[in-house]
Short mmCIF file of C-alpha atoms in Angstrom, two decimals:
data_model
loop_
_atom_site.label_atom_id
_atom_site.label_comp_id
_atom_site.label_asym_id
_atom_site.label_seq_id
_atom_site.Cartn_x
_atom_site.Cartn_y
_atom_site.Cartn_z
CA MET A 15 68.75 67.61 112.47
CA SER A 16 69.47 71.24 111.53
CA ALA A 17 71.53 70.51 108.40
CA PRO A 18 68.59 70.67 105.93
CA ALA A 19 67.42 73.95 107.47
CA ASP A 20 70.95 75.34 107.25
CA ARG A 21 71.14 74.37 103.60
CA ASP A 22 67.78 76.00 102.93
CA ASP A 23 68.98 79.20 104.60
CA ALA A 24 72.17 79.18 102.53
CA VAL A 25 70.26 78.67 99.28
CA ARG A 26 67.80 81.44 100.17
CA SER A 27 70.67 83.77 101.04
CA THR A 28 72.30 83.06 97.69
CA ARG A 29 69.04 83.69 95.86
CA SER A 30 68.53 86.92 97.81
CA GLU A 31 71.97 88.12 96.78
CA GLN A 32 71.30 87.20 93.16
CA ALA A 33 68.08 89.20 93.24
CA ARG A 34 69.82 92.11 94.95
CA ARG A 35 72.55 92.25 92.31
CA VAL A 36 70.10 92.09 89.40
CA LEU A 37 67.92 94.83 90.86
CA ALA A 38 70.91 96.95 91.87
CA ALA A 39 72.21 96.78 88.29
CA CYS A 40 68.83 97.85 86.93
CA ILE A 41 68.72 100.79 89.32
CA MET A 42 72.32 101.88 88.86
CA ASP A 43 72.06 101.64 85.06
CA GLY A 44 68.77 103.53 84.98
CA ALA A 45 66.60 100.69 83.68
CA LEU A 46 64.51 101.13 86.84
CA THR A 47 63.96 104.86 87.21
CA PRO A 48 63.30 106.79 90.44
CA GLY A 49 59.80 106.27 91.73
CA THR A 50 59.29 102.97 89.92
CA PRO A 51 57.18 100.64 92.10
CA LEU A 52 58.81 97.31 92.92
CA ARG A 53 56.08 94.72 93.34
CA ILE A 54 57.24 91.52 94.97
CA GLY A 55 54.88 89.34 92.97
CA ALA A 56 55.91 90.78 89.62
CA LEU A 57 59.61 90.67 90.50
CA SER A 58 59.28 87.06 91.63
CA ARG A 59 57.89 86.14 88.22
CA ASP A 60 60.50 88.16 86.34
CA LEU A 61 63.39 86.70 88.37
CA ALA A 62 61.89 83.19 88.56
CA MET A 63 62.22 83.22 92.34
CA SER A 64 59.89 82.82 95.28
CA ALA A 65 58.71 85.90 97.14
CA THR A 66 61.00 85.40 100.16
CA PRO A 67 64.41 86.04 98.53
CA VAL A 68 62.94 88.92 96.52
CA ARG A 69 61.59 90.53 99.69
CA GLU A 70 64.97 90.05 101.39
CA ALA A 71 66.70 91.60 98.39
CA LEU A 72 64.44 94.63 98.58
CA ASN A 73 65.17 94.99 102.28
CA LEU A 74 68.91 94.87 101.54
CA LEU A 75 68.52 97.51 98.84
CA THR A 76 66.54 99.63 101.28
CA GLY A 77 69.54 99.55 103.59
CA GLU A 78 71.71 100.68 100.68
CA LYS A 79 69.28 103.55 100.01
CA LEU A 80 68.60 102.35 96.46
CA VAL A 81 65.03 101.44 97.43
CA GLU A 82 62.61 102.92 99.94
CA TYR A 83 59.37 101.67 101.45
CA LEU A 84 56.48 104.11 101.28
CA PRO A 85 53.19 103.69 103.17
CA MET A 86 50.35 102.71 100.84
CA ARG A 87 52.78 102.32 97.93
CA GLY A 88 55.27 99.70 99.03
CA PHE A 89 58.84 99.50 97.71
CA VAL A 90 59.93 102.07 95.13
CA VAL A 91 63.23 103.09 93.56
CA THR A 92 64.76 106.07 95.35
CA ARG A 93 66.09 109.18 93.67
CA PRO A 94 69.87 109.62 93.37
CA PRO A 95 71.31 111.84 96.10
CA ASP A 96 71.11 115.54 95.41
CA ASP A 97 73.89 118.01 96.19
CA ASP A 98 72.66 118.66 99.72
CA GLN A 99 72.64 114.92 100.49
CA VAL A 100 76.15 114.55 99.10
CA ARG A 101 77.37 117.43 101.25
CA THR A 102 75.78 116.10 104.44
CA MET A 103 77.08 112.62 103.71
CA GLY A 104 80.55 114.10 103.29
CA GLU A 105 80.20 115.93 106.60
CA ALA A 106 79.30 112.69 108.35
CA ARG A 107 82.22 110.88 106.76
CA LEU A 108 84.61 113.62 107.84
CA LEU A 109 83.55 113.09 111.43
CA LEU A 110 84.04 109.33 111.28
CA GLU A 111 86.57 108.13 108.74
CA PRO A 112 89.66 110.19 109.61
CA GLU A 113 89.37 109.00 113.21
CA LEU A 114 88.85 105.40 112.13
CA ALA A 115 91.95 105.64 109.96
CA ALA A 116 93.97 107.10 112.85
CA LEU A 117 92.82 104.31 115.16
CA ALA A 118 93.61 101.70 112.51
CA ALA A 119 97.12 103.10 112.25
CA GLN A 120 97.52 102.52 115.97
CA ARG A 121 95.75 99.16 116.24
CA ALA A 122 95.91 97.27 112.94
CA THR A 123 97.74 93.95 113.06
CA GLY A 124 100.24 92.74 110.49
CA PRO A 125 97.67 90.48 108.79
CA GLU A 126 95.16 93.34 108.71
CA ARG A 127 97.68 95.63 107.02
CA ALA A 128 98.43 92.88 104.51
CA ALA A 129 94.72 92.39 103.85
CA LEU A 130 94.31 96.13 103.26
CA ALA A 131 97.19 96.09 100.79
CA ALA A 132 95.63 93.14 98.95
CA THR A 133 92.26 94.88 98.79
CA LEU A 134 93.89 98.03 97.45
CA GLU A 135 95.60 96.05 94.69
CA SER A 136 92.31 94.36 93.83
CA THR A 137 90.71 97.79 93.61
CA ALA A 138 93.46 99.05 91.31
CA ALA A 139 93.14 95.97 89.07
CA ALA A 140 89.35 96.07 88.82
CA GLY A 141 87.86 97.35 85.61
CA VAL A 142 85.56 100.34 85.38
CA GLY A 143 83.06 101.48 82.80
CA ALA A 144 79.66 103.02 82.32
CA ARG A 145 77.58 99.97 83.26
CA PHE A 146 77.13 98.46 86.70
CA HIS A 147 78.54 95.06 85.71
CA GLU A 148 81.69 96.83 84.50
CA TYR A 149 82.41 98.66 87.75
CA GLU A 150 80.73 96.40 90.32
CA GLY A 151 84.05 94.78 91.26
CA TYR A 152 85.70 98.16 91.71
CA LEU A 153 82.83 99.34 93.89
CA GLU A 154 83.00 96.22 96.07
CA HIS A 155 86.78 96.39 96.56
CA SER A 156 86.73 100.13 97.24
CA SER A 157 83.94 99.68 99.78
CA SER A 158 85.83 96.80 101.39
CA PHE A 159 88.93 98.96 101.83
CA HIS A 160 87.01 101.44 103.96
CA ALA A 161 85.20 98.68 105.87
CA GLU A 162 88.47 96.90 106.66
CA ILE A 163 89.94 100.12 108.04
CA ALA A 164 86.88 100.50 110.25
CA ARG A 165 87.28 96.94 111.57
CA ALA A 166 90.99 97.44 112.19
CA ALA A 167 90.18 100.53 114.27
CA ARG A 168 88.47 98.26 116.83
CA ASN A 169 85.78 100.74 117.73
CA PRO A 170 82.45 99.06 116.94
CA TYR A 171 80.46 102.22 117.65
CA LEU A 172 82.29 104.31 115.07
CA ALA A 173 82.23 101.39 112.64
CA ALA A 174 78.48 100.94 113.07
CA ALA A 175 77.91 104.63 112.43
CA LEU A 176 79.89 104.39 109.18
CA GLU A 177 77.92 101.32 108.10
CA GLY A 178 74.79 103.44 108.24
CA ILE A 179 76.09 105.61 105.39
CA PRO A 180 75.82 103.81 102.01
CA VAL A 181 78.70 105.93 100.77
CA HIS A 182 79.83 104.15 97.65
CA THR A 183 76.49 103.07 96.24
CA LEU A 184 75.01 106.56 96.48
CA ARG A 185 78.09 108.29 95.09
CA PHE A 186 78.29 105.93 92.13
CA ARG A 187 74.70 106.72 91.16
CA ARG A 188 75.85 110.23 90.27
CA PHE A 189 78.33 109.21 87.57
CA GLY A 190 75.65 108.60 84.95
CA ASP A 191 76.51 107.67 81.35
CA ALA A 192 80.17 108.65 81.75
CA GLY A 193 80.74 105.78 84.15
CA VAL A 194 83.31 105.78 86.94
CA ASP A 195 85.97 108.29 85.95
CA ASP A 196 87.91 108.91 89.16
CA SER A 197 89.18 105.39 89.87
CA GLU A 198 92.88 106.12 89.37
CA ILE A 199 92.97 109.17 91.62
CA SER A 200 90.82 107.44 94.23
CA VAL A 201 93.20 104.48 94.31
CA GLN A 202 96.12 106.86 94.81
CA GLU A 203 94.27 108.50 97.70
CA HIS A 204 93.64 105.07 99.21
CA ARG A 205 97.32 104.27 98.81
CA GLY A 206 98.25 107.34 100.83
CA VAL A 207 95.95 106.23 103.64
CA LEU A 208 97.35 102.70 103.56
CA GLU A 209 100.97 103.88 103.67
CA ALA A 210 100.25 105.95 106.78
CA ILE A 211 98.50 103.00 108.45
CA CYS A 212 101.41 100.70 107.62
CA ARG A 213 103.80 103.22 109.18
CA ALA A 214 101.56 103.33 112.28
CA ASP A 215 101.40 107.10 111.77
CA ALA A 216 98.00 108.01 113.17
CA GLU A 217 98.16 111.71 112.32
CA ALA A 218 99.21 111.05 108.73
CA ALA A 219 96.43 108.47 108.36
CA ARG A 220 93.92 110.97 109.71
CA THR A 221 95.14 113.67 107.32
CA ALA A 222 95.19 111.36 104.30
CA MET A 223 91.69 110.07 104.94
CA ARG A 224 90.36 113.57 105.53
CA ALA A 225 91.82 114.68 102.20
CA HIS A 226 90.33 111.64 100.43
CA VAL A 227 86.82 112.17 101.81
CA ARG A 228 86.90 115.86 100.88
CA ALA A 229 88.15 115.03 97.40
CA VAL A 230 85.54 112.38 96.61
CA THR A 231 82.81 114.68 97.91
CA ASP A 232 84.04 117.48 95.65
CA ARG A 233 84.18 115.12 92.67
CA ALA A 234 80.61 114.00 93.32
CA LEU A 235 79.49 117.65 93.41
CA ARG A 236 81.19 118.77 90.21
CA PRO A 237 78.97 119.86 87.30
CA GLY A 238 77.58 116.88 85.40
CA ALA A 239 78.25 114.35 88.14
CA SER A 240 74.56 113.62 88.55
CA ASP A 241 73.68 113.65 84.84
CA GLY A 242 72.53 110.39 83.31
CA PRO A 243 69.58 108.06 83.11
CA ALA A 244 69.13 107.70 86.86
CA ALA A 245 68.99 111.40 87.58
#
């Protein structure tokens, strides 16, 4: 009796994700500028979708801090993170991710280490460029690498805290017209974390992740990192 409802939910979820990706691309590429109102009715017409998946997409984007809901105004496009936000985000990551990496080094299973290695190779193979569709795969794989480490750490409280920081999406908004230009060095930093985890060396994993978080924060703060159409 529940099969039709399950199918309806699956279709709606797919449509929500389609809407999320289209809107995310428009925001990341600067076609939708900060402060732009996002009216559900208008978006439904533009995307040829019903209101429900569009509303769900906006809620997902709110969680990613690309959209915010303002009283009396509704959903609007958020501003890219400023330097202070980048610094505080980096501080939060430094409290969480080195410890998650250390725990993953102690607790990750063989299949989890293999999955991390596969994700790293997918990250290295993904293309990058100035437009969202060119670096979306890289962003997803890079995000997955960090999420998989958090799961392998087997501490749901630390993992949940990390999930509350939309690290990659916010950082990528600061690249602007130049596109993603630190992919090679970031992959090498990931590789150092992975090698420590595979050796079950908790202290080395902690050190490698701490160095990576500090480095990506510094790169996001360098002059020109926030230039571009979304700034």
